[in-house]
PDB file of C-alpha atoms and ligand atoms in Angstrom:
ATOM      1  CA  UNK P 540      15.227   1.211  11.699  1.00 86.00           C
ATOM      2  CA  UNK P 541      18.021   3.762  11.409  1.00 87.00           C
ATOM      3  CA  UNK P 542      18.172   4.410   7.676  1.00 95.00           C
ATOM      4  CA  UNK P 543      14.475   4.062   6.898  1.00 98.00           C
ATOM      5  CA  UNK P 544      12.725   7.187   5.668  1.00 98.00           C
ATOM      6  CA  UNK P 545       9.317   6.010   6.889  1.00 98.00           C
ATOM      7  CA  UNK P 546      10.681   5.171  10.357  1.00 98.00           C
ATOM      8  CA  UNK P 547      11.994   8.743  10.402  1.00 98.00           C
ATOM      9  CA  UNK P 548       8.538  10.031   9.490  1.00 98.00           C
ATOM     10  CA  UNK P 549       7.034   7.945  12.329  1.00 98.00           C
ATOM     11  CA  UNK P 550       9.630   9.343  14.743  1.00 97.00           C
ATOM     12  CA  UNK P 551       8.837  12.894  13.586  1.00 97.00           C
ATOM     13  CA  UNK P 552      12.382  13.407  12.299  1.00 97.00           C
ATOM     14  CA  UNK P 553      11.034  14.084   8.798  1.00 96.00           C
ATOM     15  CA  UNK P 554       7.832  16.107   8.349  1.00 98.00           C
ATOM     16  CA  UNK P 555       4.746  14.544   6.780  1.00 98.00           C
ATOM     17  CA  UNK P 556       1.132  15.498   6.133  1.00 98.00           C
ATOM     18  CA  UNK P 557      -0.588  13.090   8.522  1.00 98.00           C
ATOM     19  CA  UNK P 558      -4.174  12.045   7.968  1.00 98.00           C
ATOM     20  CA  UNK P 559      -4.499   9.303  10.610  1.00 98.00           C
ATOM     21  CA  UNK P 560      -2.480   7.930  13.498  1.00 98.00           C
ATOM     22  CA  UNK P 561      -2.981   5.348  16.229  1.00 98.00           C
ATOM     23  CA  UNK P 562      -0.828   2.973  18.270  1.00 98.00           C
ATOM     24  CA  UNK P 563      -0.037   0.702  15.320  1.00 98.00           C
ATOM     25  CA  UNK P 564      -0.582   2.679  12.144  1.00 98.00           C
ATOM     26  CA  UNK P 565       0.281   5.991  10.524  1.00 98.00           C
ATOM     27  CA  UNK P 566      -1.279   7.389   7.342  1.00 98.00           C
ATOM     28  CA  UNK P 567       0.128  10.423   5.541  1.00 98.00           C
ATOM     29  CA  UNK P 568      -0.019  11.990   2.098  1.00 98.00           C
ATOM     30  CA  UNK P 569       2.392  10.521  -0.442  1.00 98.00           C
ATOM     31  CA  UNK P 570       4.836  13.227  -1.475  1.00 98.00           C
ATOM     32  CA  UNK P 571       4.331  12.345  -5.166  1.00 98.00           C
ATOM     33  CA  UNK P 572       0.479  12.718  -5.151  1.00 98.00           C
ATOM     34  CA  UNK P 573      -0.179  10.545  -8.202  1.00 98.00           C
ATOM     35  CA  UNK P 574      -3.749  11.738  -7.731  1.00 98.00           C
ATOM     36  CA  UNK P 575      -4.886  14.360  -5.191  1.00 98.00           C
ATOM     37  CA  UNK P 576      -5.251  12.685  -1.801  1.00 98.00           C
ATOM     38  CA  UNK P 577      -2.817   9.830  -2.585  1.00 98.00           C
ATOM     39  CA  UNK P 578      -2.091   8.449   0.881  1.00 98.00           C
ATOM     40  CA  UNK P 579       0.283   5.878   2.356  1.00 98.00           C
ATOM     41  CA  UNK P 580      -0.789   3.679   5.260  1.00 98.00           C
ATOM     42  CA  UNK P 581       2.165   2.207   7.139  1.00 98.00           C
ATOM     43  CA  UNK P 582       2.709   0.003  10.178  1.00 98.00           C
ATOM     44  CA  UNK P 583       4.578   1.807  12.949  1.00 98.00           C
ATOM     45  CA  UNK P 584       6.761  -1.252  13.327  1.00 98.00           C
ATOM     46  CA  UNK P 585       9.346  -1.627  10.568  1.00 98.00           C
ATOM     47  CA  UNK P 586       8.657  -4.466   8.113  1.00 98.00           C
ATOM     48  CA  UNK P 587      10.712  -4.469   4.935  1.00 98.00           C
ATOM     49  CA  UNK P 588       7.906  -5.928   2.834  1.00 98.00           C
ATOM     50  CA  UNK P 589       4.462  -7.320   3.431  1.00 98.00           C
ATOM     51  CA  UNK P 590       5.996 -10.805   3.197  1.00 98.00           C
ATOM     52  CA  UNK P 591       7.685 -10.184   6.548  1.00 98.00           C
ATOM     53  CA  UNK P 592       4.434  -9.506   8.408  1.00 98.00           C
ATOM     54  CA  UNK P 593       2.458 -11.998  10.451  1.00 98.00           C
ATOM     55  CA  UNK P 594      -1.316 -12.190  10.820  1.00 98.00           C
ATOM     56  CA  UNK P 595      -1.390  -9.919  13.856  1.00 98.00           C
ATOM     57  CA  UNK P 596       0.754  -7.108  12.442  1.00 97.00           C
ATOM     58  CA  UNK P 597      -1.047  -7.322   9.094  1.00 98.00           C
ATOM     59  CA  UNK P 598      -4.441  -7.196  10.770  1.00 98.00           C
ATOM     60  CA  UNK P 599      -3.500  -3.981  12.585  1.00 97.00           C
ATOM     61  CA  UNK P 600      -2.467  -2.431   9.265  1.00 98.00           C
ATOM     62  CA  UNK P 601      -5.278  -3.628   7.015  1.00 98.00           C
ATOM     63  CA  UNK P 602      -8.003  -3.149   9.621  1.00 98.00           C
ATOM     64  CA  UNK P 603      -7.548   0.595   9.228  1.00 98.00           C
ATOM     65  CA  UNK P 604      -7.594   0.707   5.432  1.00 98.00           C
ATOM     66  CA  UNK P 605     -11.391   0.959   4.967  1.00 98.00           C
ATOM     67  CA  UNK P 606     -11.726   3.745   7.533  1.00 98.00           C
ATOM     68  CA  UNK P 607      -8.877   5.796   6.076  1.00 98.00           C
ATOM     69  CA  UNK P 608     -10.051   5.116   2.510  1.00 98.00           C
ATOM     70  CA  UNK P 609     -13.529   6.358   3.416  1.00 98.00           C
ATOM     71  CA  UNK P 610     -12.091   9.503   4.988  1.00 98.00           C
ATOM     72  CA  UNK P 611     -10.215  10.214   1.752  1.00 98.00           C
ATOM     73  CA  UNK P 612     -13.329   9.537  -0.345  1.00 98.00           C
ATOM     74  CA  UNK P 613     -15.397  11.925   1.776  1.00 98.00           C
ATOM     75  CA  UNK P 614     -12.753  14.632   1.811  1.00 98.00           C
ATOM     76  CA  UNK P 615     -11.877  14.544  -1.887  1.00 98.00           C
ATOM     77  CA  UNK P 616     -15.133  13.605  -3.582  1.00 97.00           C
ATOM     78  CA  UNK P 617     -13.259  10.923  -5.559  1.00 97.00           C
ATOM     79  CA  UNK P 618     -15.347   8.426  -7.538  1.00 97.00           C
ATOM     80  CA  UNK P 619     -13.230   5.398  -6.658  1.00 98.00           C
ATOM     81  CA  UNK P 620      -9.839   4.340  -5.386  1.00 98.00           C
ATOM     82  CA  UNK P 621      -6.965   1.999  -6.187  1.00 98.00           C
ATOM     83  CA  UNK P 622      -5.587   0.301  -3.089  1.00 98.00           C
ATOM     84  CA  UNK P 623      -2.166  -1.166  -3.738  1.00 98.00           C
ATOM     85  CA  UNK P 624       0.927  -2.644  -2.188  1.00 98.00           C
ATOM     86  CA  UNK P 625       4.176  -2.981  -4.125  1.00 98.00           C
ATOM     87  CA  UNK P 626       6.331  -5.841  -2.877  1.00 98.00           C
ATOM     88  CA  UNK P 627      10.015  -5.855  -3.890  1.00 98.00           C
ATOM     89  CA  UNK P 628      11.728  -3.764  -6.533  1.00 98.00           C
ATOM     90  CA  UNK P 629      10.397  -5.811  -9.447  1.00 98.00           C
ATOM     91  CA  UNK P 630       6.874  -4.857  -8.399  1.00 97.00           C
ATOM     92  CA  UNK P 631       7.736  -1.190  -8.027  1.00 96.00           C
ATOM     93  CA  UNK P 632       8.632  -0.999  -4.333  1.00 98.00           C
ATOM     94  CA  UNK P 633      11.068   1.851  -3.755  1.00 98.00           C
ATOM     95  CA  UNK P 634      10.738   2.385  -0.001  1.00 98.00           C
ATOM     96  CA  UNK P 635      11.489  -0.765   1.959  1.00 98.00           C
ATOM     97  CA  UNK P 636       9.169  -0.131   4.887  1.00 98.00           C
ATOM     98  CA  UNK P 637       5.988  -1.770   3.721  1.00 98.00           C
ATOM     99  CA  UNK P 638       3.045   0.488   2.929  1.00 98.00           C
ATOM    100  CA  UNK P 639      -0.381   0.494   1.336  1.00 98.00           C
ATOM    101  CA  UNK P 640      -1.091   3.096  -1.347  1.00 98.00           C
ATOM    102  CA  UNK P 641      -4.569   4.607  -1.353  1.00 98.00           C
ATOM    103  CA  UNK P 642      -4.955   6.459  -4.641  1.00 98.00           C
ATOM    104  CA  UNK P 643      -8.300   8.177  -5.149  1.00 98.00           C
ATOM    105  CA  UNK P 644      -9.590   8.151  -8.727  1.00 97.00           C
ATOM    106  CA  UNK P 645     -11.373  11.038 -10.380  1.00 97.00           C
ATOM    107  CA  UNK P 646     -11.350   9.982 -14.021  1.00 96.00           C
ATOM    108  CA  UNK P 647     -10.010   7.153 -16.177  1.00 92.00           C
ATOM    109  CA  UNK P 648      -7.469   9.459 -17.820  1.00 93.00           C
ATOM    110  CA  UNK P 649      -5.845  10.791 -14.665  1.00 93.00           C
ATOM    111  CA  UNK P 650      -2.165  10.163 -13.879  1.00 93.00           C
ATOM    112  CA  UNK P 651      -2.590   6.612 -12.566  1.00 95.00           C
ATOM    113  CA  UNK P 652      -2.426   3.958 -15.226  1.00 93.00           C
ATOM    114  CA  UNK P 653      -2.911   0.315 -14.243  1.00 91.00           C
ATOM    115  CA  UNK P 654      -3.492  -2.231 -16.964  1.00 91.00           C
ATOM    116  CA  UNK P 655      -3.928  -5.978 -16.708  1.00 94.00           C
ATOM    117  CA  UNK P 656      -3.219  -7.908 -19.873  1.00 96.00           C
ATOM    118  CA  UNK P 657      -5.693 -10.771 -20.005  1.00 95.00           C
ATOM    119  CA  UNK P 658      -4.689 -14.194 -21.350  1.00 95.00           C
ATOM    120  CA  UNK P 659      -6.821 -16.999 -22.710  1.00 96.00           C
ATOM    121  CA  UNK P 660      -7.511 -19.337 -19.772  1.00 96.00           C
ATOM    122  CA  UNK P 661      -5.789 -22.732 -19.799  1.00 97.00           C
ATOM    123  CA  UNK P 662      -7.842 -24.553 -17.171  1.00 98.00           C
ATOM    124  CA  UNK P 663      -5.395 -27.422 -16.738  1.00 98.00           C
ATOM    125  CA  UNK P 664      -2.562 -24.993 -16.008  1.00 98.00           C
ATOM    126  CA  UNK P 665      -4.809 -23.036 -13.644  1.00 98.00           C
ATOM    127  CA  UNK P 666      -5.632 -26.194 -11.687  1.00 98.00           C
ATOM    128  CA  UNK P 667      -1.939 -27.213 -11.479  1.00 98.00           C
ATOM    129  CA  UNK P 668      -0.870 -23.779 -10.362  1.00 98.00           C
ATOM    130  CA  UNK P 669      -3.630 -23.491  -7.786  1.00 98.00           C
ATOM    131  CA  UNK P 670      -2.684 -26.876  -6.341  1.00 98.00           C
ATOM    132  CA  UNK P 671       0.998 -25.898  -6.237  1.00 98.00           C
ATOM    133  CA  UNK P 672       0.225 -22.644  -4.413  1.00 98.00           C
ATOM    134  CA  UNK P 673      -2.135 -24.383  -2.009  1.00 98.00           C
ATOM    135  CA  UNK P 674       0.598 -26.899  -1.108  1.00 98.00           C
ATOM    136  CA  UNK P 675       3.419 -24.354  -0.724  1.00 98.00           C
TER     137      UNK P 675
HETATM  138  P1  5GP V 949       6.674   2.422  -3.473  1.00 84.85           P
HETATM  139  O1  5GP V 949       7.324   2.828  -4.770  1.00 84.85           O
HETATM  140  O2  5GP V 949       7.715   1.860  -2.511  1.00 84.85           O
HETATM  141  O3  5GP V 949       5.490   1.545  -3.597  1.00 84.85           O
HETATM  142  O4  5GP V 949       6.114   3.767  -2.841  1.00 84.85           O
HETATM  143  C1  5GP V 949       6.908   4.639  -2.111  1.00 84.85           C
HETATM  144  C2  5GP V 949       6.186   5.959  -2.092  1.00 84.85           C
HETATM  145  O5  5GP V 949       6.762   6.751  -1.060  1.00 84.85           O
HETATM  146  C3  5GP V 949       6.307   6.756  -3.390  1.00 84.85           C
HETATM  147  O6  5GP V 949       5.022   6.935  -3.966  1.00 84.85           O
HETATM  148  C4  5GP V 949       6.951   8.066  -2.946  1.00 84.85           C
HETATM  149  O7  5GP V 949       6.379   9.196  -3.578  1.00 84.85           O
HETATM  150  C5  5GP V 949       6.698   8.092  -1.452  1.00 84.85           C
HETATM  151  N1  5GP V 949       7.718   8.783  -0.690  1.00 84.85           N
HETATM  152  C6  5GP V 949       9.057   8.603  -0.781  1.00 84.85           C
HETATM  153  N2  5GP V 949       9.684   9.405   0.097  1.00 84.85           N
HETATM  154  C7  5GP V 949       8.710  10.089   0.752  1.00 84.85           C
HETATM  155  C8  5GP V 949       8.753  11.090   1.780  1.00 84.85           C
HETATM  156  O8  5GP V 949       9.800  11.502   2.269  1.00 84.85           O
HETATM  157  N3  5GP V 949       7.564  11.573   2.204  1.00 84.85           N
HETATM  158  C9  5GP V 949       6.369  11.134   1.691  1.00 84.85           C
HETATM  159  N4  5GP V 949       5.265  11.693   2.190  1.00 84.85           N
HETATM  160  N5  5GP V 949       6.299  10.212   0.723  1.00 84.85           N
HETATM  161  C10 5GP V 949       7.466   9.700   0.253  1.00 84.85           C
HETATM  162 ZN1   ZN V 950      11.042   1.683   8.594  1.00 84.85          ZN
END
């Protein structure tokens, strides 16, 4: 896609620090390095968000995540990793060529801060919502 920065990286028009490449997938270091080794895994085909992918294209992308994640773990000595996808602006997506973030973790007070606010469970609401999602 003409104006897509990640398509330009795939085409070699913009330099990147590649860590893995095959027919379907490219992985390269995120320029922002939220933690050392922060890597993006992208499909070579342009999909705006993960919602636009089908089972086949998604399987090519996600099939490579464990292998690339393990390479990062071995190379960096990280103790864990956050594996994330941001879908749409509200969820933090800023580049609209879908990608998976692999962010190695070294300590709980590094520069990546993810917090889930837990709510008291309302089991009736949970059942209704689950049924609604299952039907959709
Ligand atoms: P998002 O916010 O869409 O989930 O993540 C986009 C990521 O792409 C950001 O973490 C940002 O640092 C990274 N990024 C944006 N432009 C470039 C670039 O030109 N090269 C590389 N390597 N990463 C980029
Ligand atoms: Zn693209």
